[in-house]
PDB file of C-alpha atoms in Angstrom:
ATOM      1  CA  MET U1098      79.995 -69.806  66.451  1.00 74.00           C
ATOM      2  CA  PRO U1099      76.134 -69.815  66.634  1.00 82.00           C
ATOM      3  CA  ALA U1100      73.885 -72.013  68.954  1.00 85.00           C
ATOM      4  CA  THR U1101      72.702 -75.154  67.488  1.00 86.00           C
ATOM      5  CA  SER U1102      69.062 -75.412  69.601  1.00 88.00           C
ATOM      6  CA  LYS U1103      67.088 -73.131  70.975  1.00 89.00           C
ATOM      7  CA  ALA U1104      67.756 -74.654  74.725  1.00 90.00           C
ATOM      8  CA  GLN U1105      71.916 -74.193  74.083  1.00 90.00           C
ATOM      9  CA  GLN U1106      71.010 -70.579  73.217  1.00 91.00           C
ATOM     10  CA  LYS U1107      68.870 -69.909  76.195  1.00 92.00           C
ATOM     11  CA  ALA U1108      71.355 -72.143  78.825  1.00 94.00           C
ATOM     12  CA  ALA U1109      74.397 -69.530  76.755  1.00 94.00           C
ATOM     13  CA  GLY U1110      71.838 -66.026  77.807  1.00 94.00           C
ATOM     14  CA  ALA U1111      71.725 -67.231  81.083  1.00 96.00           C
ATOM     15  CA  ALA U1112      75.454 -68.010  81.867  1.00 96.00           C
ATOM     16  CA  LEU U1113      76.101 -64.356  79.920  1.00 96.00           C
ATOM     17  CA  ALA U1114      73.582 -62.422  82.499  1.00 96.00           C
ATOM     18  CA  ALA U1115      75.425 -64.221  85.045  1.00 97.00           C
ATOM     19  CA  LYS U1116      78.938 -63.201  83.740  1.00 96.00           C
ATOM     20  CA  ARG U1117      78.018 -59.803  83.202  1.00 95.00           C
ATOM     21  CA  GLY U1118      76.578 -59.314  86.556  1.00 96.00           C
ATOM     22  CA  GLU U1119      72.751 -59.165  85.933  1.00 96.00           C
ATOM     23  CA  MET U1120      72.321 -62.694  87.422  1.00 95.00           C
ATOM     24  CA  LYS U1121      73.178 -64.646  90.664  1.00 96.00           C
ATOM     25  CA  LYS U1122      75.965 -67.701  89.605  1.00 94.00           C
ATOM     26  CA  SER U1123      74.317 -69.202  92.134  1.00 95.00           C
ATOM     27  CA  GLU U1124      70.757 -69.351  90.320  1.00 95.00           C
ATOM     28  CA  LEU U1125      72.266 -71.255  87.278  1.00 96.00           C
ATOM     29  CA  LYS U1126      71.691 -75.040  86.606  1.00 95.00           C
ATOM     30  CA  GLY U1127      73.002 -77.871  84.964  1.00 93.00           C
ATOM     31  CA  ALA U1128      74.401 -76.437  81.102  1.00 92.00           C
ATOM     32  CA  SER U1129      74.377 -72.791  81.472  1.00 95.00           C
ATOM     33  CA  LYS U1130      76.820 -73.379  85.174  1.00 95.00           C
ATOM     34  CA  GLU U1131      78.941 -75.470  82.632  1.00 95.00           C
ATOM     35  CA  MET U1132      78.959 -72.533  79.524  1.00 95.00           C
ATOM     36  CA  TYR U1133      79.324 -69.819  82.890  1.00 96.00           C
ATOM     37  CA  GLU U1134      82.746 -71.551  84.045  1.00 96.00           C
ATOM     38  CA  SER U1135      83.994 -72.534  80.555  1.00 96.00           C
ATOM     39  CA  MET U1136      83.714 -69.829  78.109  1.00 95.00           C
ATOM     40  CA  THR U1137      84.357 -66.333  77.874  1.00 95.00           C
ATOM     41  CA  GLU U1138      81.704 -63.135  77.837  1.00 95.00           C
ATOM     42  CA  GLN U1139      82.582 -62.956  73.664  1.00 95.00           C
ATOM     43  CA  GLN U1140      81.905 -67.085  73.214  1.00 94.00           C
ATOM     44  CA  LEU U1141      78.390 -66.633  75.254  1.00 94.00           C
ATOM     45  CA  GLU U1142      77.393 -63.501  73.354  1.00 94.00           C
ATOM     46  CA  ASP U1143      78.311 -65.508  70.335  1.00 91.00           C
ATOM     47  CA  PHE U1144      76.023 -68.540  71.174  1.00 89.00           C
ATOM     48  CA  ALA U1145      73.227 -66.371  72.794  1.00 88.00           C
ATOM     49  CA  GLU U1146      73.029 -63.834  69.946  1.00 89.00           C
ATOM     50  CA  THR U1147      71.562 -67.096  67.515  1.00 83.00           C
ATOM     51  CA  LYS U1148      68.130 -66.390  65.897  1.00 84.00           C
ATOM     52  CA  ARG U1149      66.236 -68.861  67.536  1.00 79.00           C
ATOM     53  CA  LYS U1150      63.668 -69.179  64.615  1.00 81.00           C
ATOM     54  CA  ASP U1151      64.596 -72.164  62.828  1.00 78.00           C
ATOM     55  CA  LEU U1152      66.531 -73.972  65.582  1.00 81.00           C
ATOM     56  CA  PRO U1153      65.641 -77.162  66.940  1.00 81.00           C
ATOM     57  CA  LYS U1154      64.325 -77.122  70.719  1.00 84.00           C
ATOM     58  CA  LYS U1155      66.775 -79.681  71.603  1.00 77.00           C
ATOM     59  CA  LYS U1156      69.817 -80.661  69.669  1.00 75.00           C
ATOM     60  CA  SER U1157      69.512 -84.066  68.137  1.00 70.00           C
ATOM     61  CA  SER U1158      71.774 -86.708  69.002  1.00 64.00           C
ATOM     62  CA  GLY U1159      73.841 -87.947  67.209  1.00 55.00           C
TER      63      GLY U1159
END
């Protein structure tokens, strides 16, 4: 499943880096911390590899 916004893609990338031990879990905040705890490495990879070109900065509510 691809990310729906640049913010979501970036948060998934941070959570993925922490899962892989490339950064400390304690450095995660907000959405990336929640993603780290609730998603598998494969799910995070799917979100993080989404191309950013046509994504909005933030997901619109609604």
